[in-house]
XYZ file of C-alpha atoms in Angstrom:
622
model
C 12.333 -41.357 -13.367
C 10.136 -39.167 -11.146
C 13.061 -37.743 -9.158
C 14.869 -36.653 -12.344
C 12.176 -34.030 -13.048
C 13.547 -31.690 -10.373
C 16.906 -31.474 -12.160
C 15.211 -29.832 -15.164
C 14.487 -26.944 -12.779
C 17.733 -26.923 -10.837
C 19.859 -26.538 -13.984
C 18.146 -23.319 -15.275
C 18.064 -21.932 -11.725
C 21.780 -22.647 -11.282
C 22.557 -21.018 -14.652
C 20.525 -17.939 -13.707
C 22.239 -17.517 -10.314
C 25.731 -17.949 -11.819
C 24.964 -15.478 -14.624
C 24.063 -12.848 -12.013
C 27.572 -13.120 -10.573
C 29.441 -12.750 -13.873
C 31.083 -9.375 -14.638
C 29.206 -7.213 -17.126
C 32.259 -6.678 -19.336
C 32.680 -10.415 -20.105
C 30.197 -10.706 -22.984
C 31.506 -14.030 -24.271
C 31.389 -15.619 -20.820
C 27.836 -14.373 -20.176
C 26.454 -15.645 -23.503
C 28.377 -18.938 -23.220
C 26.929 -19.501 -19.755
C 23.392 -18.901 -21.026
C 23.800 -21.077 -24.114
C 25.560 -23.849 -22.146
C 22.752 -23.954 -19.579
C 20.004 -24.166 -22.191
C 21.892 -26.633 -24.420
C 22.581 -29.009 -21.494
C 18.882 -28.764 -20.641
C 17.987 -29.644 -24.247
C 20.286 -32.711 -24.272
C 18.874 -33.862 -20.927
C 15.263 -33.430 -22.064
C 15.841 -35.352 -25.325
C 17.488 -38.262 -23.502
C 14.781 -38.250 -20.807
C 11.934 -38.259 -23.362
C 13.506 -41.135 -25.365
C 13.940 -43.254 -22.207
C 10.429 -42.306 -21.041
C 8.894 -43.423 -24.363
C 10.757 -46.750 -24.302
C 9.519 -47.369 -20.749
C 5.889 -47.039 -21.826
C 5.310 -43.253 -21.700
C 3.273 -43.419 -18.485
C 2.350 -40.177 -16.758
C 4.824 -39.242 -14.001
C 3.882 -37.423 -10.800
C 6.366 -36.359 -8.133
C 5.598 -34.425 -4.937
C 8.762 -32.458 -4.190
C 8.162 -30.759 -0.826
C 5.507 -29.256 1.427
C 6.128 -25.566 2.159
C 3.396 -25.114 4.763
C 0.802 -27.418 6.298
C -2.030 -26.626 8.705
C -5.048 -28.577 9.889
C -7.118 -27.436 6.871
C -4.517 -26.501 4.281
C -1.361 -27.714 2.554
C 0.834 -25.826 0.081
C 3.150 -28.218 -1.733
C 5.331 -28.198 -4.836
C 4.262 -30.924 -7.240
C 5.694 -32.010 -10.615
C 3.821 -33.750 -13.432
C 5.117 -35.077 -16.765
C 3.099 -36.346 -19.713
C 3.099 -35.875 -23.489
C 1.942 -32.252 -23.164
C 4.889 -31.442 -20.890
C 7.257 -33.401 -23.166
C 6.320 -31.350 -26.248
C 6.424 -28.013 -24.425
C 9.760 -28.753 -22.727
C 11.389 -29.889 -25.967
C 10.123 -26.927 -28.011
C 11.092 -24.502 -25.225
C 14.655 -25.842 -24.934
C 15.230 -25.871 -28.721
C 13.940 -22.337 -29.248
C 15.703 -20.854 -26.204
C 19.028 -22.365 -27.335
C 18.448 -20.779 -30.771
C 17.646 -17.413 -29.198
C 20.730 -17.411 -26.965
C 22.919 -18.229 -29.980
C 21.329 -15.461 -32.054
C 21.452 -12.902 -29.233
C 25.151 -13.225 -28.477
C 25.853 -11.503 -31.823
C 22.667 -9.455 -32.236
C 23.152 -7.667 -28.888
C 26.931 -7.359 -29.099
C 28.142 -4.252 -27.198
C 24.561 -3.431 -26.198
C 24.372 -1.570 -22.876
C 22.090 -4.157 -21.260
C 23.847 -7.276 -22.606
C 24.147 -9.022 -19.231
C 20.685 -7.885 -18.140
C 19.166 -9.477 -21.241
C 20.736 -12.897 -20.706
C 19.942 -12.817 -16.976
C 16.277 -12.168 -17.754
C 16.142 -14.867 -20.463
C 17.547 -17.463 -18.041
C 15.079 -16.299 -15.379
C 12.263 -16.700 -17.901
C 13.569 -20.144 -18.900
C 13.468 -21.261 -15.264
C 9.887 -19.966 -14.864
C 8.830 -21.586 -18.141
C 10.159 -25.003 -17.117
C 8.554 -24.677 -13.690
C 5.172 -23.858 -15.253
C 5.353 -26.743 -17.731
C 6.446 -29.323 -15.132
C 3.943 -28.110 -12.515
C 1.695 -30.772 -11.032
C -0.854 -28.490 -9.363
C -2.249 -24.977 -9.682
C 0.013 -23.535 -6.971
C 3.229 -24.676 -8.670
C 1.921 -23.517 -12.055
C 1.106 -20.093 -10.631
C 4.718 -19.645 -9.425
C 6.018 -20.210 -12.974
C 3.156 -18.089 -14.343
C 4.241 -15.107 -12.199
C 7.946 -15.500 -13.070
C 7.103 -15.416 -16.776
C 4.964 -12.297 -16.214
C 7.721 -10.269 -14.538
C 10.277 -11.503 -17.102
C 7.992 -10.175 -19.851
C 7.843 -6.766 -18.170
C 11.636 -6.569 -17.835
C 12.324 -7.603 -21.434
C 9.722 -5.325 -23.031
C 11.235 -2.466 -21.002
C 14.763 -3.543 -22.019
C 15.355 -0.173 -23.736
C 14.436 1.510 -20.487
C 15.735 4.942 -21.467
C 12.858 5.263 -23.964
C 9.332 6.283 -23.080
C 7.327 3.895 -25.262
C 8.940 0.544 -24.268
C 8.414 1.340 -20.577
C 4.820 2.443 -21.121
C 3.994 -0.668 -23.182
C 5.766 -2.947 -20.689
C 3.509 -1.582 -17.967
C 0.424 -2.102 -20.173
C 1.333 -5.730 -20.861
C 2.047 -6.416 -17.193
C -1.335 -4.891 -16.296
C -3.148 -7.248 -18.687
C -1.215 -10.186 -17.232
C -2.325 -9.196 -13.731
C -5.949 -8.932 -14.845
C -5.674 -12.470 -16.188
C -4.300 -13.480 -12.788
C -7.735 -12.695 -11.272
C -9.111 -15.665 -13.182
C -6.261 -17.885 -12.036
C -6.599 -16.871 -8.362
C -10.382 -17.343 -8.332
C -10.063 -20.725 -10.086
C -7.615 -21.864 -7.398
C -9.971 -20.626 -4.675
C -13.018 -22.386 -6.137
C -11.066 -25.623 -6.708
C -10.151 -25.678 -2.989
C -13.856 -25.679 -2.133
C -14.824 -28.156 -4.859
C -12.201 -30.807 -4.073
C -11.415 -29.829 -0.427
C -7.689 -30.070 -1.232
C -4.984 -28.649 -3.483
C -5.958 -30.850 -6.412
C -3.141 -32.197 -8.592
C -3.305 -32.465 -12.378
C -2.835 -36.222 -12.037
C -6.093 -36.409 -10.081
C -7.835 -34.112 -12.600
C -7.290 -36.860 -15.194
C -9.434 -39.178 -13.042
C -12.845 -38.934 -14.730
C -14.731 -40.639 -11.875
C -13.264 -38.281 -9.247
C -14.029 -35.117 -11.240
C -17.568 -36.163 -12.249
C -18.363 -37.184 -8.653
C -17.485 -33.709 -7.377
C -19.236 -31.920 -10.253
C -22.530 -33.806 -9.935
C -23.831 -31.632 -7.104
C -21.642 -28.580 -7.760
C -21.973 -27.984 -11.501
C -22.137 -24.187 -10.988
C -18.744 -24.185 -9.211
C -17.328 -26.334 -12.028
C -18.574 -23.844 -14.619
C -17.129 -20.943 -12.586
C -13.681 -22.615 -12.425
C -13.695 -23.344 -16.169
C -14.728 -19.752 -16.941
C -11.940 -18.331 -14.731
C -9.352 -20.599 -16.382
C -10.530 -19.501 -19.833
C -10.176 -15.821 -18.816
C -6.618 -16.433 -17.550
C -5.726 -18.276 -20.769
C -7.267 -15.514 -22.923
C -5.191 -12.809 -21.203
C -1.958 -14.803 -21.509
C -2.513 -15.803 -25.145
C -3.828 -12.373 -26.251
C -7.334 -13.538 -27.122
C -10.438 -11.377 -27.429
C -10.789 -8.890 -25.741
C -7.083 -8.762 -24.736
C -5.569 -9.051 -28.241
C -4.259 -5.490 -28.459
C -1.371 -5.993 -26.013
C 0.695 -8.382 -28.153
C 1.981 -5.874 -30.794
C 2.807 -3.455 -27.940
C 5.002 -6.164 -26.441
C 7.221 -6.050 -29.557
C 9.016 -2.974 -28.150
C 11.718 -5.251 -26.714
C 14.702 -6.617 -28.660
C 13.863 -8.918 -31.580
C 15.191 -12.085 -29.823
C 12.961 -11.512 -26.781
C 9.976 -10.813 -29.061
C 10.665 -14.133 -30.793
C 10.913 -16.241 -27.658
C 8.113 -14.557 -25.717
C 5.472 -13.333 -28.115
C 6.168 -15.509 -31.129
C 6.707 -18.899 -29.561
C 6.660 -19.711 -25.845
C 5.017 -17.206 -23.498
C 2.061 -16.524 -25.786
C 1.287 -20.266 -25.960
C 0.967 -20.636 -22.182
C -2.783 -20.034 -22.424
C -2.905 -23.034 -24.771
C -0.943 -25.043 -22.197
C -3.397 -24.090 -19.442
C -6.351 -25.197 -21.569
C -4.650 -28.492 -22.477
C -3.648 -29.192 -18.879
C -7.148 -28.556 -17.490
C -9.048 -30.094 -20.432
C -10.078 -33.242 -18.451
C -11.850 -30.936 -15.987
C -14.059 -29.030 -18.456
C -14.308 -31.472 -21.391
C -17.829 -32.557 -20.316
C -19.070 -28.978 -19.913
C -20.565 -28.516 -23.374
C -21.301 -24.819 -22.946
C -17.669 -24.077 -21.975
C -16.341 -26.016 -24.956
C -18.576 -24.002 -27.268
C -17.552 -20.722 -25.575
C -13.817 -21.511 -25.830
C -14.215 -22.567 -29.469
C -16.099 -19.349 -30.299
C -13.467 -17.267 -28.505
C -10.774 -18.929 -30.604
C -12.766 -18.478 -33.826
C -13.498 -14.786 -33.161
C -9.869 -14.125 -32.258
C -8.598 -15.962 -35.308
C -10.806 -13.992 -37.718
C -10.146 -10.554 -36.202
C -6.393 -11.171 -35.805
C -6.123 -12.307 -39.451
C -7.770 -9.097 -40.608
C -5.596 -6.949 -38.333
C -2.413 -8.688 -39.528
C -3.156 -7.711 -43.158
C -3.180 -3.962 -42.463
C -0.171 -3.608 -40.141
C 2.659 -1.356 -41.275
C 5.220 -3.026 -38.980
C 6.531 -6.509 -39.825
C 6.710 -7.479 -36.134
C 3.079 -6.462 -35.616
C 2.082 -8.518 -38.666
C 3.814 -11.584 -37.231
C 2.264 -10.949 -33.794
C -1.291 -10.868 -35.131
C -0.621 -13.844 -37.415
C 0.541 -15.791 -34.365
C -2.635 -14.854 -32.443
C -4.699 -16.029 -35.412
C -3.083 -19.469 -35.326
C -3.425 -19.695 -31.542
C -7.143 -19.021 -31.979
C -7.340 -22.083 -34.243
C -5.428 -24.104 -31.609
C -8.078 -23.112 -29.044
C -10.741 -24.447 -31.431
C -8.820 -27.724 -31.753
C -8.648 -28.069 -27.966
C -12.377 -27.358 -27.642
C -13.012 -30.126 -30.196
C -10.885 -32.534 -28.153
C -8.059 -32.777 -30.720
C -5.222 -32.694 -28.191
C -2.503 -34.253 -30.371
C -3.316 -31.965 -33.306
C -3.180 -28.946 -30.971
C 0.295 -29.983 -29.768
C 1.567 -30.416 -33.343
C 0.028 -27.059 -34.293
C 1.664 -25.398 -31.261
C 5.118 -26.715 -32.185
C 4.743 -25.678 -35.834
C 3.462 -22.202 -34.992
C 6.202 -21.655 -32.390
C 9.025 -22.619 -34.770
C 7.579 -20.608 -37.668
C 7.004 -17.392 -35.668
C 10.456 -17.586 -34.072
C 12.050 -17.923 -37.511
C 9.964 -15.071 -38.945
C 10.816 -12.710 -36.096
C 14.530 -13.504 -36.175
C 14.800 -12.847 -39.925
C 12.444 -9.831 -39.875
C 15.266 -7.200 -39.647
C 16.938 -8.713 -42.726
C 13.639 -8.970 -44.614
C 12.782 -5.323 -43.890
C 16.247 -4.234 -45.027
C 15.876 -6.241 -48.239
C 12.389 -4.915 -49.004
C 13.439 -1.287 -48.452
C 16.333 -1.746 -50.860
C 14.254 -3.698 -53.388
C 11.366 -1.243 -53.642
C 13.576 1.436 -55.216
C 14.348 -0.814 -58.198
C 11.399 -3.166 -58.691
C 8.365 -1.344 -57.329
C 5.112 -2.493 -58.906
C 1.797 -1.097 -57.619
C -0.843 -3.696 -56.789
C -3.758 -4.009 -59.163
C -7.178 -3.565 -57.598
C -9.299 -6.692 -57.604
C -13.036 -6.279 -57.242
C -15.029 -9.256 -56.043
C -18.647 -9.419 -57.165
C -19.830 -11.041 -53.896
C -17.818 -8.671 -51.691
C -19.018 -5.047 -52.014
C -16.398 -2.308 -51.914
C -18.153 -0.474 -49.077
C -18.057 -3.586 -46.872
C -14.407 -4.158 -47.777
C -13.547 -0.571 -46.794
C -15.490 -0.890 -43.531
C -13.598 -4.050 -42.569
C -10.341 -2.360 -43.558
C -10.979 0.617 -41.259
C -12.060 -1.681 -38.410
C -8.906 -3.767 -38.815
C -6.778 -0.627 -39.007
C -8.296 0.546 -35.701
C -7.728 -2.979 -34.315
C -11.498 -3.289 -33.821
C -11.094 -0.622 -31.106
C -9.984 -3.287 -28.584
C -7.594 -0.825 -26.951
C -10.404 1.685 -26.532
C -12.698 -1.006 -25.156
C -10.191 -2.010 -22.451
C -9.559 1.644 -21.701
C -13.298 2.261 -21.280
C -13.979 -0.878 -19.233
C -10.844 -0.969 -17.060
C -8.497 1.999 -16.996
C -10.966 4.893 -17.098
C -13.072 3.514 -14.213
C -9.915 2.882 -12.161
C -8.681 6.424 -12.759
C -12.150 7.889 -12.095
C -12.398 6.026 -8.786
C -8.889 7.194 -7.910
C -9.781 10.834 -8.588
C -12.733 10.645 -6.211
C -10.253 9.573 -3.518
C -8.012 12.632 -3.857
C -8.938 13.630 -0.295
C -6.743 10.768 0.930
C -3.300 11.853 2.023
C -0.759 10.404 4.453
C -2.047 12.399 7.436
C -5.686 11.409 6.871
C -4.714 7.788 6.395
C -2.892 7.814 9.735
C -5.432 9.922 11.655
C -8.611 8.282 10.345
C -7.939 4.792 8.994
C -5.421 3.621 11.610
C -7.914 4.251 14.466
C -10.584 2.601 12.273
C -8.299 -0.420 11.915
C -7.919 -0.568 15.703
C -11.725 -0.464 16.041
C -11.955 -3.322 13.545
C -9.452 -5.348 15.571
C -11.482 -4.690 18.744
C -14.589 -5.832 16.867
C -12.784 -9.098 16.132
C -11.784 -9.536 19.789
C -15.359 -8.966 20.979
C -17.214 -10.428 17.982
C -19.249 -12.729 20.236
C -20.838 -9.643 21.818
C -21.744 -8.049 18.486
C -24.915 -8.725 16.426
C -24.416 -11.675 14.050
C -25.596 -9.665 11.022
C -22.866 -7.077 11.648
C -20.156 -9.707 12.113
C -21.174 -11.337 8.815
C -20.732 -8.133 6.786
C -17.595 -6.783 8.500
C -15.156 -8.923 6.401
C -16.597 -7.527 3.161
C -16.422 -3.967 4.534
C -12.779 -4.331 5.593
C -11.799 -5.978 2.300
C -13.540 -3.153 0.410
C -11.541 -0.538 2.371
C -8.367 -2.359 1.332
C -9.530 -2.301 -2.302
C -10.207 1.457 -2.054
C -6.626 1.920 -0.820
C -5.095 0.228 -3.873
C -7.415 2.132 -6.219
C -6.015 5.350 -4.757
C -2.459 3.990 -4.939
C -2.933 3.174 -8.637
C -4.140 6.702 -9.484
C -1.743 8.633 -7.196
C 0.364 11.051 -9.247
C 2.305 12.918 -6.572
C 3.686 11.113 -3.547
C 5.300 7.667 -3.994
C 5.278 7.386 -0.175
C 1.475 7.596 -0.063
C 1.094 5.094 -2.918
C 3.519 2.683 -1.192
C 1.907 2.965 2.261
C -1.567 2.369 0.814
C -0.424 -0.897 -0.820
C 1.089 -2.109 2.455
C -1.980 -1.123 4.500
C -4.211 -2.897 1.966
C -2.718 -6.226 3.061
C -3.410 -5.432 6.720
C -7.075 -4.739 5.907
C -7.246 -8.057 4.030
C -5.773 -9.843 7.051
C -8.354 -8.148 9.295
C -11.155 -9.258 6.947
C -9.995 -12.894 6.961
C -9.343 -13.161 10.697
C -13.099 -13.186 11.367
C -13.177 -16.755 10.030
C -13.135 -19.160 12.993
C -10.663 -21.540 11.313
C -7.942 -18.899 10.834
C -5.039 -19.045 13.281
C -2.824 -16.146 14.337
C 0.169 -18.089 12.997
C -1.327 -18.024 9.481
C -1.965 -14.267 9.630
C 1.582 -13.610 10.882
C 2.963 -15.877 8.140
C 1.069 -13.877 5.502
C 1.975 -10.422 6.863
C 5.651 -11.178 7.601
C 6.568 -10.914 3.907
C 4.593 -7.668 3.599
C 6.296 -6.089 6.622
C 9.817 -6.983 5.415
C 9.254 -5.938 1.779
C 7.300 -2.825 2.796
C 10.088 -1.684 5.138
C 12.824 -2.236 2.514
C 10.832 -0.315 -0.100
C 10.068 2.564 2.260
C 13.731 2.911 3.283
C 14.752 2.905 -0.407
C 12.238 5.709 -1.056
C 13.566 7.727 1.897
C 17.145 7.349 0.689
C 16.176 8.276 -2.877
C 14.371 11.400 -1.666
C 17.365 12.333 0.478
C 19.587 12.206 -2.624
C 17.216 13.650 -5.236
C 15.219 15.968 -2.917
C 12.096 15.879 -5.104
C 10.450 12.656 -6.342
C 6.960 12.826 -7.832
C 5.353 10.005 -9.822
C 3.520 12.203 -12.313
C 6.115 11.267 -14.955
C 8.912 8.769 -15.636
C 12.052 9.841 -13.775
C 14.640 7.304 -14.990
C 16.666 7.180 -11.752
C 17.953 3.683 -12.552
C 20.882 5.308 -14.414
C 22.302 7.041 -11.369
C 20.937 4.720 -8.665
C 20.936 1.130 -9.997
C 21.272 -0.409 -6.506
C 18.229 1.443 -5.182
C 16.342 0.386 -8.303
C 17.241 -3.274 -7.737
C 16.279 -3.311 -4.050
C 13.093 -1.382 -4.709
C 12.135 -3.856 -7.454
C 12.642 -6.736 -5.013
C 10.534 -4.920 -2.415
C 7.833 -4.245 -5.016
C 7.736 -7.914 -5.967
C 7.517 -8.795 -2.274
C 4.439 -6.677 -1.503
C 2.696 -7.698 -4.740
C 2.796 -11.421 -3.926
C 5.658 -12.520 -6.158
C 7.092 -15.896 -4.994
C 10.136 -14.531 -3.154
C 8.447 -13.939 0.232
C 5.874 -15.702 2.410
C 3.224 -13.385 0.948
C 2.829 -15.583 -2.129
C 1.942 -18.661 -0.083
C 0.030 -16.411 2.324
C -2.283 -15.226 -0.476
C -3.260 -18.802 -1.297
C -3.593 -19.503 2.427
C -5.904 -16.498 2.811
C -8.114 -17.708 -0.053
C -8.417 -21.170 1.463
C -10.315 -19.544 4.364
C -12.848 -17.670 2.216
C -16.130 -19.587 2.226
C -17.806 -20.510 -1.059
C -20.750 -18.271 -0.097
C -18.504 -15.200 0.340
C -18.342 -14.252 -3.327
C -18.012 -10.511 -2.680
C -15.166 -11.108 -0.238
C -13.354 -13.301 -2.780
C -13.870 -10.676 -5.500
C -12.665 -7.762 -3.330
C -9.540 -9.598 -2.153
C -8.594 -10.974 -5.582
C -9.104 -7.504 -7.097
C -6.924 -6.022 -4.342
C -4.108 -8.464 -5.127
C -4.281 -7.626 -8.826
C -4.558 -3.816 -8.533
C -1.855 -3.724 -5.827
C 0.476 -5.563 -8.224
C -0.224 -3.044 -10.983
C 0.151 -0.098 -8.578
C 3.438 -1.423 -7.187
C 5.046 -1.927 -10.603
C 3.744 1.511 -11.622
C 5.653 3.141 -8.730
C 8.828 1.290 -9.724
C 8.431 2.193 -13.421
C 7.707 5.880 -12.702
C 10.653 6.292 -10.324
C 13.375 4.301 -12.035
C 12.536 3.738 -15.719
C 11.957 5.945 -18.751
C 13.848 9.047 -19.993
C 15.923 10.622 -17.234
C 14.378 13.681 -15.654
C 17.749 15.482 -15.624
C 18.542 17.308 -18.834
C 22.274 16.545 -18.892
C 21.435 12.921 -19.774
C 20.742 11.953 -23.373
C 17.031 12.214 -24.153
C 15.726 9.609 -26.631
C 12.659 10.097 -28.761
C 9.304 9.279 -27.170
C 8.321 6.946 -29.990
C 10.444 4.134 -31.362
C-alpha cells in the first residue's frame, strides 16, 4: 500500500507535462487531457481509500528518496497517508474534475485556454504533493507550487492592470506567510535534531520528551506555523487578499479561493495538531484568531457589492470556525466542515455568473425596497459604525500597507544611492574582504567573528530591500537579488560545520538561474532598447519565449523547487544555531523579500497593458 502513494503524484505530473506539449489550437484535446488526468486520479483515490479502510485504516508512511545527505543533515521526500489526507485528496479530486468539466465550455475560445489548463494541472500536482507530504520539506515543495499557481491564475487576464497588480499582492502575502514556515522548519531541526516526519509528530512521548526542556522553542514553532496558516487561509490580519484574488476566471476562483487552496492553512493546523495540542496558550490564540476572523469576515460579507467578494468573505468566516474546531480538538468535525464548505463555495462560485444575470433581469420587474428594522438592543449609531467599518474592511489593507509595504518602500528610498557601479566598486571589494576574514578568522578577535555573520546577512537583506523598491533598472534589481545569496553564503560559511560542497550546492542554482535571467534581460533590452520597471510593460505579447525563460530564472533565484537553491535554503538553515536569532531572521526575510522582488521584476517587464500604443489597451479596472 505504501508504494502506491507515489502514483498519486506521478499521474498529475505526467498529465501536466503532456498538456504542455499539446498544440494550443486543439481545445478539445487539451481539456480532455486535463479532465482524464483528474478523473483517473479520482477513481484511483476512491479505490485506494476503500481498500485502505477494509485493511484497518492504519496510518501509512513511505520514504521515497533522499535528495542530499551530509554528516549533519538529510533532505528526503517523505509521504504520509491518514484520514486527513484521505479527505483532502478525495475532495480535491472531485472538485478539480468538476472545474475541468466546467472550464472546457466556460473558457471556450479564450486566448489563454491552454495556459489555464496547464496551470490547473500544475496546481493539482502541487496540491496532491502537499497533502501526501510526510515532512515539512515535502510539504513546503507543494506549498510553493500552489503559491506560484495562484499568481499565474489570478493574473490570467494579463493584459489588464488590476489582475496583475492583485496577483502580485496575493503572492506577496503568500511569501510573508512563508517566513513562518521557514522559521518553523529551522526551529524543528534544532528541537528534534533531524528532519522530523509527521508520523513521528504523532508520537506523544517523543514530542513531550523534546518539549520538556525546550518549551520556548515549541511555542515559537507553533506560533510560526499559525502565522503561515493565517496567511494561506486569509485570517486576521491577512484577510483582505482573498477578494483581490477573485480577479482570475470564475473556475480558478472556485478551486483556489472557494475550496482547496484557501483550506491549506486548515490542513497545516490539522497535520501539526499533535505537536501543539498540549500548548494551552497556543490553542487559545488559534481559537481567538478563528473567532475574530469569523466575526469580521461575516460583517464584511454582508456589505460587499460583488457576489464573488461576498462568497470569498463567507468562506473565510467558515474557515475561522474550522480553526476554532481544531483548537478545541474536534478533528473529525473540522474535516466534515472543510468538505462541506469546499463543496458549497465551489457551487456558489460556479453559479454566480448565472445568479447575477438573473438578479439584474429580475430587479427591473419585481424590485421591492427593504423595510428598515430597528432593534431596541442595537442602537442605530452602533449599527452604522459597524457598517462603515465592514465597508472599509476594518482597514486591514491599510494596516498591512502601514506595517509592511510603506516601511519596505521607505527603506528602499533611503538606498537610492545604490547603483550598478557602486555595487561593483564598493560591495564586491567588501565581499572579498569578508571572504579573507573567513580565511583568517582564527587570527581575528572572537567578538568580531561572532557578529560578522549577522553583518553579512544584513547587507544581503539591504540588497533585496533596494531590489524591491527599484523603479528604473531591472538589471540592478536582478543583480542585487543574485548578490544577496552570495552574502548569505558568506554569512553561513563562518559556521565550522559548513562544508564548501554545501555552499557550492546552494549557489549553483543561483548562478545558473541568475545567468539565464541576465541574458534574457540583455536580449530584451537589445530588442526593445528601453526597459524601465516603473510601470507594467506587457512584453509577454511580443516576446513569450523570453517571458517563459525569465519566469523560470526568477523561480530559480527565489528558491522555487526547480533548482538546487530550494534544498540549499533548507541546508543553509540547518547550520544556523538556535542562539543566532537575528541571523535566522535576516536570512529568512531575505528569502521572502527576494521572492517578492523577483516576481515584481517579471510582472513589471512582461505582464499588464502593453506599453506600445498600437496594442489594444484594456481598462485599468475590471
